[in-house]
PDB file of C-alpha atoms and ligand atoms in Angstrom:
ATOM      1  CA  MET G   1      -6.904   4.774  15.640  1.00  0.00           C
ATOM      2  CA  SER G   2      -2.941   3.768  15.398  1.00  0.00           C
ATOM      3  CA  GLN G   3      -1.417   4.383  11.930  1.00  0.00           C
ATOM      4  CA  LYS G   4       0.394   1.901   9.866  1.00  0.00           C
ATOM      5  CA  ILE G   5       1.330   4.303   7.686  1.00  0.00           C
ATOM      6  CA  VAL G   6       2.394   7.749   7.455  1.00  0.00           C
ATOM      7  CA  LEU G   7       3.784  10.319   4.614  1.00  0.00           C
ATOM      8  CA  GLU G   8       4.653  13.832   5.583  1.00  0.00           C
ATOM      9  CA  ASN G   9       5.757  15.939   3.007  1.00  0.00           C
ATOM     10  CA  VAL G  10       7.823  13.352   0.650  1.00  0.00           C
ATOM     11  CA  GLY G  11       8.845  14.153  -2.327  1.00  0.00           C
ATOM     12  CA  LYS G  12      10.685  11.805  -4.924  1.00  0.00           C
ATOM     13  CA  LYS G  13      12.350  12.693  -8.161  1.00  0.00           C
ATOM     14  CA  TYR G  14      13.527  11.080 -11.403  1.00  0.00           C
ATOM     15  CA  GLY G  15      16.864  12.904 -12.110  1.00  0.00           C
ATOM     16  CA  ALA G  16      15.341  16.072 -12.707  1.00  0.00           C
ATOM     17  CA  PHE G  17      11.603  15.320 -12.935  1.00  0.00           C
ATOM     18  CA  GLN G  18       9.721  16.171  -9.744  1.00  0.00           C
ATOM     19  CA  ALA G  19       7.783  12.965  -9.472  1.00  0.00           C
ATOM     20  CA  LEU G  20       6.174  13.050  -6.043  1.00  0.00           C
ATOM     21  CA  ARG G  21       5.811  17.036  -4.461  1.00  0.00           C
ATOM     22  CA  ASN G  22       4.667  17.446  -0.788  1.00  0.00           C
ATOM     23  CA  ILE G  23       2.572  14.209  -0.227  1.00  0.00           C
ATOM     24  CA  ASN G  24       0.859  14.016   2.977  1.00  0.00           C
ATOM     25  CA  LEU G  25      -1.070  10.989   4.001  1.00  0.00           C
ATOM     26  CA  THR G  26      -1.882   8.689   6.977  1.00  0.00           C
ATOM     27  CA  VAL G  27      -3.438   4.806   7.040  1.00  0.00           C
ATOM     28  CA  GLY G  28      -5.054   4.009   9.693  1.00  0.00           C
ATOM     29  CA  GLN G  29      -4.765   0.625  11.181  1.00  0.00           C
ATOM     30  CA  GLY G  30      -7.940  -0.971   8.800  1.00  0.00           C
ATOM     31  CA  GLU G  31      -8.541   1.663   7.023  1.00  0.00           C
ATOM     32  CA  LYS G  32      -8.870   1.565   3.152  1.00  0.00           C
ATOM     33  CA  LEU G  33      -7.376   4.236   1.087  1.00  0.00           C
ATOM     34  CA  VAL G  34      -8.737   4.265  -2.262  1.00  0.00           C
ATOM     35  CA  VAL G  35      -5.656   6.396  -4.697  1.00  0.00           C
ATOM     36  CA  CYS G  36      -6.373   7.336  -8.162  1.00  0.00           C
ATOM     37  CA  GLY G  37      -6.095  10.186 -11.018  1.00  0.00           C
ATOM     38  CA  PRO G  38      -4.528  10.301 -14.202  1.00  0.00           C
ATOM     39  CA  SER G  39      -1.731   8.438 -15.563  1.00  0.00           C
ATOM     40  CA  GLY G  40       1.884   9.882 -15.194  1.00  0.00           C
ATOM     41  CA  SER G  41       0.878  11.610 -11.710  1.00  0.00           C
ATOM     42  CA  GLY G  42       2.624   9.325  -9.508  1.00  0.00           C
ATOM     43  CA  LYS G  43       0.339   7.129  -7.957  1.00  0.00           C
ATOM     44  CA  SER G  44       2.497   3.763  -8.647  1.00  0.00           C
ATOM     45  CA  THR G  45       5.495   6.333  -7.379  1.00  0.00           C
ATOM     46  CA  MET G  46       3.806   6.413  -3.986  1.00  0.00           C
ATOM     47  CA  ILE G  47       3.029   3.283  -3.535  1.00  0.00           C
ATOM     48  CA  ARG G  48       6.696   1.924  -4.826  1.00  0.00           C
ATOM     49  CA  CYS G  49       7.701   4.313  -2.393  1.00  0.00           C
ATOM     50  CA  ILE G  50       5.953   3.005   0.623  1.00  0.00           C
ATOM     51  CA  ASN G  51       7.073  -0.735   0.671  1.00  0.00           C
ATOM     52  CA  GLY G  52      10.530   0.787  -0.566  1.00  0.00           C
ATOM     53  CA  LEU G  53      10.804  -0.552  -3.842  1.00  0.00           C
ATOM     54  CA  GLU G  54      11.588   3.124  -4.556  1.00  0.00           C
ATOM     55  CA  LYS G  55      13.914   5.613  -2.469  1.00  0.00           C
ATOM     56  CA  HIS G  56      11.673   8.586  -1.673  1.00  0.00           C
ATOM     57  CA  ASP G  57      14.632  12.070  -1.682  1.00  0.00           C
ATOM     58  CA  SER G  58      12.675  14.359   0.918  1.00  0.00           C
ATOM     59  CA  GLY G  59       9.883  13.935   3.544  1.00  0.00           C
ATOM     60  CA  ARG G  60       9.347  10.802   5.751  1.00  0.00           C
ATOM     61  CA  ILE G  61       7.741   7.572   4.867  1.00  0.00           C
ATOM     62  CA  ILE G  62       6.984   6.198   8.085  1.00  0.00           C
ATOM     63  CA  VAL G  63       5.741   2.070   8.515  1.00  0.00           C
ATOM     64  CA  LYS G  64       3.961   0.768  11.442  1.00  0.00           C
ATOM     65  CA  GLY G  65       5.867   3.267  13.730  1.00  0.00           C
ATOM     66  CA  THR G  66       9.436   3.052  12.186  1.00  0.00           C
ATOM     67  CA  VAL G  67      10.994   6.026   9.478  1.00  0.00           C
ATOM     68  CA  ILE G  68      12.113   4.643   6.741  1.00  0.00           C
ATOM     69  CA  GLU G  69      15.979   5.813   6.464  1.00  0.00           C
ATOM     70  CA  SER G  70      18.025   3.052   4.855  1.00  0.00           C
ATOM     71  CA  GLU G  71      17.648   0.197   2.842  1.00  0.00           C
ATOM     72  CA  ARG G  72      17.425  -2.110   5.775  1.00  0.00           C
ATOM     73  CA  ASP G  73      14.479  -0.203   7.152  1.00  0.00           C
ATOM     74  CA  ALA G  74      13.177  -0.731   3.578  1.00  0.00           C
ATOM     75  CA  ILE G  75      13.255  -4.983   3.149  1.00  0.00           C
ATOM     76  CA  ALA G  76      12.147  -4.685   7.094  1.00  0.00           C
ATOM     77  CA  ALA G  77       8.857  -1.964   5.760  1.00  0.00           C
ATOM     78  CA  ARG G  78       8.644  -4.768   3.108  1.00  0.00           C
ATOM     79  CA  ARG G  79       7.881  -7.713   5.009  1.00  0.00           C
ATOM     80  CA  GLU G  80       5.425  -6.034   6.781  1.00  0.00           C
ATOM     81  CA  VAL G  81       3.953  -4.167   3.242  1.00  0.00           C
ATOM     82  CA  GLY G  82       1.666  -6.827   1.130  1.00  0.00           C
ATOM     83  CA  MET G  83       1.910  -5.692  -2.475  1.00  0.00           C
ATOM     84  CA  VAL G  84      -0.215  -6.886  -5.571  1.00  0.00           C
ATOM     85  CA  PHE G  85       1.049  -5.590  -9.292  1.00  0.00           C
ATOM     86  CA  GLN G  86      -0.974  -4.911 -12.095  1.00  0.00           C
ATOM     87  CA  SER G  87       0.853  -7.493 -13.887  1.00  0.00           C
ATOM     88  CA  PHE G  88       0.825 -10.420 -11.674  1.00  0.00           C
ATOM     89  CA  ASN G  89       4.376 -11.425 -11.361  1.00  0.00           C
ATOM     90  CA  LEU G  90       4.162 -14.723 -10.475  1.00  0.00           C
ATOM     91  CA  PHE G  91       7.136 -17.254 -11.455  1.00  0.00           C
ATOM     92  CA  PRO G  92       6.496 -19.234 -14.473  1.00  0.00           C
ATOM     93  CA  HIS G  93       8.082 -21.962 -14.060  1.00  0.00           C
ATOM     94  CA  LEU G  94       7.112 -23.048 -10.299  1.00  0.00           C
ATOM     95  CA  THR G  95       3.640 -24.368  -9.855  1.00  0.00           C
ATOM     96  CA  ILE G  96       0.942 -22.303  -8.150  1.00  0.00           C
ATOM     97  CA  ILE G  97       1.855 -23.677  -4.635  1.00  0.00           C
ATOM     98  CA  LYS G  98       5.274 -23.425  -5.076  1.00  0.00           C
ATOM     99  CA  ASN G  99       5.048 -19.573  -5.980  1.00  0.00           C
ATOM    100  CA  LEU G 100       3.231 -19.096  -2.631  1.00  0.00           C
ATOM    101  CA  MET G 101       5.296 -21.295  -0.579  1.00  0.00           C
ATOM    102  CA  LEU G 102       8.891 -19.512  -1.925  1.00  0.00           C
ATOM    103  CA  ALA G 103       8.973 -16.212   0.012  1.00  0.00           C
ATOM    104  CA  GLN G 104       7.744 -18.353   2.790  1.00  0.00           C
ATOM    105  CA  ARG G 105      10.482 -20.350   2.985  1.00  0.00           C
ATOM    106  CA  LEU G 106      13.154 -18.143   2.241  1.00  0.00           C
ATOM    107  CA  VAL G 107      12.230 -14.876   4.068  1.00  0.00           C
ATOM    108  CA  ARG G 108       9.920 -16.660   6.672  1.00  0.00           C
ATOM    109  CA  LYS G 109      12.023 -19.640   7.015  1.00  0.00           C
ATOM    110  CA  LYS G 110       9.287 -21.523   7.562  1.00  0.00           C
ATOM    111  CA  ASP G 111       9.471 -25.336   7.070  1.00  0.00           C
ATOM    112  CA  LYS G 112       7.523 -26.873   4.014  1.00  0.00           C
ATOM    113  CA  ARG G 113       4.773 -28.139   5.678  1.00  0.00           C
ATOM    114  CA  SER G 114       3.668 -25.144   7.615  1.00  0.00           C
ATOM    115  CA  ALA G 115       4.434 -23.353   4.255  1.00  0.00           C
ATOM    116  CA  HIS G 116       2.468 -25.721   2.460  1.00  0.00           C
ATOM    117  CA  GLU G 117      -0.551 -25.475   5.242  1.00  0.00           C
ATOM    118  CA  THR G 118      -0.367 -21.396   4.594  1.00  0.00           C
ATOM    119  CA  ALA G 119      -0.366 -21.216   1.208  1.00  0.00           C
ATOM    120  CA  MET G 120      -3.294 -23.971   0.692  1.00  0.00           C
ATOM    121  CA  LYS G 121      -4.975 -21.719   3.645  1.00  0.00           C
ATOM    122  CA  TYR G 122      -5.176 -18.191   1.367  1.00  0.00           C
ATOM    123  CA  LEU G 123      -5.518 -20.459  -2.181  1.00  0.00           C
ATOM    124  CA  GLU G 124      -8.693 -21.749  -0.637  1.00  0.00           C
ATOM    125  CA  ARG G 125      -9.637 -17.965   0.817  1.00  0.00           C
ATOM    126  CA  VAL G 126      -8.899 -16.772  -2.656  1.00  0.00           C
ATOM    127  CA  ARG G 127     -11.181 -19.764  -4.119  1.00  0.00           C
ATOM    128  CA  ILE G 128      -8.781 -21.328  -6.291  1.00  0.00           C
ATOM    129  CA  ALA G 129      -7.401 -24.472  -3.817  1.00  0.00           C
ATOM    130  CA  ASP G 130      -8.179 -26.562  -6.934  1.00  0.00           C
ATOM    131  CA  GLN G 131      -5.207 -24.691  -9.249  1.00  0.00           C
ATOM    132  CA  ALA G 132      -2.545 -25.407  -6.410  1.00  0.00           C
ATOM    133  CA  ASN G 133      -0.158 -27.765  -8.803  1.00  0.00           C
ATOM    134  CA  LYS G 134      -0.922 -26.349 -11.641  1.00  0.00           C
ATOM    135  CA  TYR G 135       1.487 -23.443 -13.644  1.00  0.00           C
ATOM    136  CA  PRO G 136       0.783 -19.590 -13.968  1.00  0.00           C
ATOM    137  CA  ILE G 137       0.403 -19.802 -17.504  1.00  0.00           C
ATOM    138  CA  GLN G 138      -2.869 -22.168 -17.370  1.00  0.00           C
ATOM    139  CA  LEU G 139      -4.807 -20.305 -15.618  1.00  0.00           C
ATOM    140  CA  SER G 140      -6.786 -17.139 -16.469  1.00  0.00           C
ATOM    141  CA  GLY G 141      -5.586 -13.815 -15.889  1.00  0.00           C
ATOM    142  CA  GLY G 142      -8.144 -13.343 -12.826  1.00  0.00           C
ATOM    143  CA  GLN G 143      -7.100 -16.489 -11.888  1.00  0.00           C
ATOM    144  CA  GLN G 144      -3.281 -15.137 -11.399  1.00  0.00           C
ATOM    145  CA  GLN G 145      -4.002 -12.162  -9.921  1.00  0.00           C
ATOM    146  CA  ARG G 146      -6.121 -14.199  -6.942  1.00  0.00           C
ATOM    147  CA  VAL G 147      -3.372 -16.129  -7.011  1.00  0.00           C
ATOM    148  CA  ALA G 148      -1.087 -13.203  -6.322  1.00  0.00           C
ATOM    149  CA  ILE G 149      -3.000 -11.866  -4.206  1.00  0.00           C
ATOM    150  CA  ALA G 150      -2.841 -15.183  -2.105  1.00  0.00           C
ATOM    151  CA  ARG G 151       0.728 -15.053  -1.904  1.00  0.00           C
ATOM    152  CA  ALA G 152       1.249 -11.997  -0.385  1.00  0.00           C
ATOM    153  CA  LEU G 153      -1.555 -12.639   2.087  1.00  0.00           C
ATOM    154  CA  CYS G 154       0.886 -15.717   2.833  1.00  0.00           C
ATOM    155  CA  MET G 155       3.264 -13.466   4.454  1.00  0.00           C
ATOM    156  CA  ASN G 156       0.849 -12.368   6.789  1.00  0.00           C
ATOM    157  CA  PRO G 157       1.516  -8.508   5.932  1.00  0.00           C
ATOM    158  CA  GLU G 158       0.045  -6.017   8.183  1.00  0.00           C
ATOM    159  CA  VAL G 159      -0.889  -3.845   5.269  1.00  0.00           C
ATOM    160  CA  MET G 160      -1.832  -4.571   1.494  1.00  0.00           C
ATOM    161  CA  LEU G 161      -0.528  -2.511  -1.274  1.00  0.00           C
ATOM    162  CA  PHE G 162      -2.274  -2.883  -4.398  1.00  0.00           C
ATOM    163  CA  ASP G 163      -1.235  -1.101  -8.098  1.00  0.00           C
ATOM    164  CA  GLU G 164      -4.182  -1.271 -10.572  1.00  0.00           C
ATOM    165  CA  PRO G 165      -4.895  -5.337  -9.691  1.00  0.00           C
ATOM    166  CA  THR G 166      -7.365  -5.339 -11.964  1.00  0.00           C
ATOM    167  CA  SER G 167      -6.454  -3.129 -15.307  1.00  0.00           C
ATOM    168  CA  ALA G 168      -4.979  -5.790 -17.326  1.00  0.00           C
ATOM    169  CA  LEU G 169      -7.420  -8.081 -16.759  1.00  0.00           C
ATOM    170  CA  ASP G 170     -10.700  -8.583 -19.319  1.00  0.00           C
ATOM    171  CA  PRO G 171     -14.280  -7.317 -17.705  1.00  0.00           C
ATOM    172  CA  GLU G 172     -15.544 -10.740 -16.558  1.00  0.00           C
ATOM    173  CA  MET G 173     -12.558 -11.331 -14.531  1.00  0.00           C
ATOM    174  CA  ILE G 174     -12.413  -7.750 -13.214  1.00  0.00           C
ATOM    175  CA  SER G 175     -15.474  -9.053 -10.526  1.00  0.00           C
ATOM    176  CA  GLU G 176     -13.884 -11.931  -9.598  1.00  0.00           C
ATOM    177  CA  VAL G 177     -10.295 -10.223  -7.984  1.00  0.00           C
ATOM    178  CA  LEU G 178     -12.689  -7.209  -6.815  1.00  0.00           C
ATOM    179  CA  GLU G 179     -14.756  -9.649  -4.565  1.00  0.00           C
ATOM    180  CA  VAL G 180     -11.122 -11.092  -3.408  1.00  0.00           C
ATOM    181  CA  MET G 181     -10.544  -7.584  -2.301  1.00  0.00           C
ATOM    182  CA  THR G 182     -13.816  -6.418  -1.046  1.00  0.00           C
ATOM    183  CA  ASP G 183     -13.475  -9.893   1.173  1.00  0.00           C
ATOM    184  CA  LEU G 184     -10.092  -8.666   2.648  1.00  0.00           C
ATOM    185  CA  ALA G 185     -11.166  -4.833   3.186  1.00  0.00           C
ATOM    186  CA  LYS G 186     -14.462  -6.808   5.329  1.00  0.00           C
ATOM    187  CA  GLY G 187     -11.818  -9.013   7.353  1.00  0.00           C
ATOM    188  CA  GLY G 188     -10.415  -5.386   8.190  1.00  0.00           C
ATOM    189  CA  MET G 189      -7.354  -5.775   6.387  1.00  0.00           C
ATOM    190  CA  THR G 190      -5.502  -2.003   6.246  1.00  0.00           C
ATOM    191  CA  MET G 191      -5.254  -1.824   2.387  1.00  0.00           C
ATOM    192  CA  VAL G 192      -4.204   0.862   0.301  1.00  0.00           C
ATOM    193  CA  CYS G 193      -5.643   0.003  -3.490  1.00  0.00           C
ATOM    194  CA  VAL G 194      -4.364   2.385  -6.760  1.00  0.00           C
ATOM    195  CA  THR G 195      -7.414   1.560  -9.093  1.00  0.00           C
ATOM    196  CA  HIS G 196      -9.789   3.449 -11.251  1.00  0.00           C
ATOM    197  CA  GLU G 197     -13.426   0.366 -10.463  1.00  0.00           C
ATOM    198  CA  MET G 198     -15.057   3.339  -8.929  1.00  0.00           C
ATOM    199  CA  GLY G 199     -17.711   0.994  -7.717  1.00  0.00           C
ATOM    200  CA  PHE G 200     -15.562  -0.668  -5.383  1.00  0.00           C
ATOM    201  CA  ALA G 201     -13.785   2.600  -4.756  1.00  0.00           C
ATOM    202  CA  ARG G 202     -18.092   3.892  -3.409  1.00  0.00           C
ATOM    203  CA  SER G 203     -18.517   1.162  -1.725  1.00  0.00           C
ATOM    204  CA  MET G 204     -15.106   0.058   0.808  1.00  0.00           C
ATOM    205  CA  ALA G 205     -13.222   3.471   0.566  1.00  0.00           C
ATOM    206  CA  ASP G 206     -12.853   4.878   3.474  1.00  0.00           C
ATOM    207  CA  LYS G 207     -11.003   7.784   1.909  1.00  0.00           C
ATOM    208  CA  ILE G 208     -10.320   8.680  -1.490  1.00  0.00           C
ATOM    209  CA  VAL G 209      -6.718  10.643  -3.037  1.00  0.00           C
ATOM    210  CA  PHE G 210      -6.913  11.912  -5.769  1.00  0.00           C
ATOM    211  CA  MET G 211      -3.622  12.934  -7.663  1.00  0.00           C
ATOM    212  CA  ASP G 212      -2.147  14.858 -10.830  1.00  0.00           C
ATOM    213  CA  LYS G 213       1.057  15.891 -11.409  1.00  0.00           C
ATOM    214  CA  GLY G 214       3.073  14.604  -8.659  1.00  0.00           C
ATOM    215  CA  GLU G 215       0.331  15.885  -5.879  1.00  0.00           C
ATOM    216  CA  ILE G 216      -2.307  15.081  -3.596  1.00  0.00           C
ATOM    217  CA  VAL G 217      -4.825  17.581  -5.188  1.00  0.00           C
ATOM    218  CA  GLU G 218      -7.927  16.472  -3.176  1.00  0.00           C
ATOM    219  CA  THR G 219      -8.413  13.777   0.146  1.00  0.00           C
ATOM    220  CA  SER G 220     -12.231  12.769   0.562  1.00  0.00           C
ATOM    221  CA  SER G 221     -14.824  10.674   1.764  1.00  0.00           C
ATOM    222  CA  PRO G 222     -16.267   8.773  -1.321  1.00  0.00           C
ATOM    223  CA  GLU G 223     -19.245  10.251  -0.881  1.00  0.00           C
ATOM    224  CA  ASP G 224     -17.539  14.139  -1.308  1.00  0.00           C
ATOM    225  CA  PHE G 225     -15.130  13.013  -4.323  1.00  0.00           C
ATOM    226  CA  PHE G 226     -18.181  11.574  -6.455  1.00  0.00           C
ATOM    227  CA  THR G 227     -20.770  13.584  -5.679  1.00  0.00           C
ATOM    228  CA  ASN G 228     -18.836  16.506  -4.938  1.00  0.00           C
ATOM    229  CA  PRO G 229     -15.106  16.770  -6.165  1.00  0.00           C
ATOM    230  CA  LYS G 230     -13.382  20.134  -5.166  1.00  0.00           C
ATOM    231  CA  SER G 231     -11.105  20.627  -7.765  1.00  0.00           C
ATOM    232  CA  ALA G 232     -11.207  20.974 -11.762  1.00  0.00           C
ATOM    233  CA  ARG G 233      -8.601  18.557 -12.036  1.00  0.00           C
ATOM    234  CA  ALA G 234     -10.868  15.572 -10.255  1.00  0.00           C
ATOM    235  CA  GLN G 235     -14.491  16.571 -11.773  1.00  0.00           C
ATOM    236  CA  LEU G 236     -13.087  16.323 -15.367  1.00  0.00           C
ATOM    237  CA  PHE G 237     -11.063  13.037 -14.181  1.00  0.00           C
ATOM    238  CA  LEU G 238     -14.457  11.469 -13.175  1.00  0.00           C
ATOM    239  CA  GLY G 239     -16.125  13.161 -16.096  1.00  0.00           C
ATOM    240  CA  GLN G 240     -14.374  10.401 -18.319  1.00  0.00           C
ATOM    241  CA  ILE G 241     -13.932   8.025 -15.868  1.00  0.00           C
ATOM    242  CA  LEU G 242     -17.607   7.689 -15.094  1.00  0.00           C
ATOM    243  CA  LYS G 243     -18.221   7.859 -19.147  1.00  0.00           C
ATOM    244  CA  HIS G 244     -17.077   4.244 -19.717  1.00  0.00           C
TER     245      HIS G 244
HETATM  246  N1  ATP S   1      11.603   4.912 -13.221  1.00  0.00           N
HETATM  247  C1  ATP S   1      11.246   5.974 -13.780  1.00  0.00           C
HETATM  248  N2  ATP S   1      12.534   6.688 -14.420  1.00  0.00           N
HETATM  249  C2  ATP S   1      12.324   7.930 -14.839  1.00  0.00           C
HETATM  250  N3  ATP S   1      10.515   8.534 -14.640  1.00  0.00           N
HETATM  251  C3  ATP S   1       9.620   7.606 -14.471  1.00  0.00           C
HETATM  252  C4  ATP S   1      10.444   6.528 -13.717  1.00  0.00           C
HETATM  253  N4  ATP S   1       8.800   5.809 -13.300  1.00  0.00           N
HETATM  254  C5  ATP S   1       8.184   6.898 -13.460  1.00  0.00           C
HETATM  255  N5  ATP S   1       8.502   7.723 -13.552  1.00  0.00           N
HETATM  256  C6  ATP S   1       8.038   8.960 -14.455  1.00  0.00           C
HETATM  257  O1  ATP S   1       6.760   9.257 -13.139  1.00  0.00           O
HETATM  258  C7  ATP S   1       5.608   9.878 -13.436  1.00  0.00           C
HETATM  259  C8  ATP S   1       4.651   9.040 -12.412  1.00  0.00           C
HETATM  260  O2  ATP S   1       4.857   7.924 -12.874  1.00  0.00           O
HETATM  261  P1  ATP S   1       3.915   6.925 -11.933  1.00  0.00           P
HETATM  262  O3  ATP S   1       4.062   5.421 -13.350  1.00  0.00           O
HETATM  263  O4  ATP S   1       3.999   6.552 -10.565  1.00  0.00           O
HETATM  264  O5  ATP S   1       2.531   7.254 -12.519  1.00  0.00           O
HETATM  265  P2  ATP S   1       0.900   6.226 -12.258  1.00  0.00           P
HETATM  266  O6  ATP S   1       0.103   7.425 -11.812  1.00  0.00           O
HETATM  267  O7  ATP S   1       1.334   5.409 -11.327  1.00  0.00           O
HETATM  268  O8  ATP S   1       0.517   6.918 -13.824  1.00  0.00           O
HETATM  269  P3  ATP S   1      -0.201   5.598 -14.299  1.00  0.00           P
HETATM  270  O9  ATP S   1      -1.817   5.314 -14.089  1.00  0.00           O
HETATM  271  O10 ATP S   1       0.003   5.396 -15.832  1.00  0.00           O
HETATM  272  O11 ATP S   1       0.140   3.842 -14.041  1.00  0.00           O
HETATM  273  C9  ATP S   1       5.446   9.787 -14.790  1.00  0.00           C
HETATM  274  O12 ATP S   1       5.802  11.314 -15.333  1.00  0.00           O
HETATM  275  C10 ATP S   1       6.608   8.413 -14.890  1.00  0.00           C
HETATM  276  O13 ATP S   1       7.318   8.786 -16.653  1.00  0.00           O
HETATM  277 MG1   MG S   2       0.819   3.316 -12.337  1.00  0.00          MG
END
């Protein structure tokens, strides 16, 4: 399997605080990786390092065969990697369609017509094309998150990173976002998802990575992780999360 993302002994400090330690990870083409673990364990830091939003300070990160060394490499990597955050980060002063066209125009230098066409294609894919001319505030949280996913897809990324995309949503909106993510997964997208949606993890993940205190404590198949977690820390975490 060709590797889209490789992390080798990656470490990251914020000042004196070691946020990531000795992270080793591979994500192959079409693979779905779910990352979970307690708050503060380094999940966001790890995926922010993958798309160059944070700079790691030891080890190597390789995105699509390129070792990320300079800011320039990080920018290039970011073009291959779509990212969806917990807070949707849409521009409030732009309509949905304009939110989707902006980066295509600025980064991909597309003309208006082709950017518009691509935007509508992905709005349809996340089943929200009828909202194209509204402003973000006029949409529900679940709809805004689907827009954020469509916006990332407009850049034609090789890999999609999700950082707790449903954790700010009301329960009835979580499933509409998970449906879109499931569609994407089934369509063959390479995905790294930080999520505590264990139903999604169990049905869609090829691999589950459990982090604690900046380290990967275990990497397992979903079946093993849920039925037979190896570490005491993962057992405790699962006990807590599955209670809810
Ligand atoms: N910019 C920063 N400056 C200093 N410390 C930071 C910064 N960002 C994160 N940290 C610290 O690094 C650790 C890992 O944070 P991170 O956000 O990666 O955790 P997380 O696993 O995503 O947690 P959560 O589940 O709450 O989102 C935490 O202890 C956090 O306080
Ligand atoms: Mg986080």
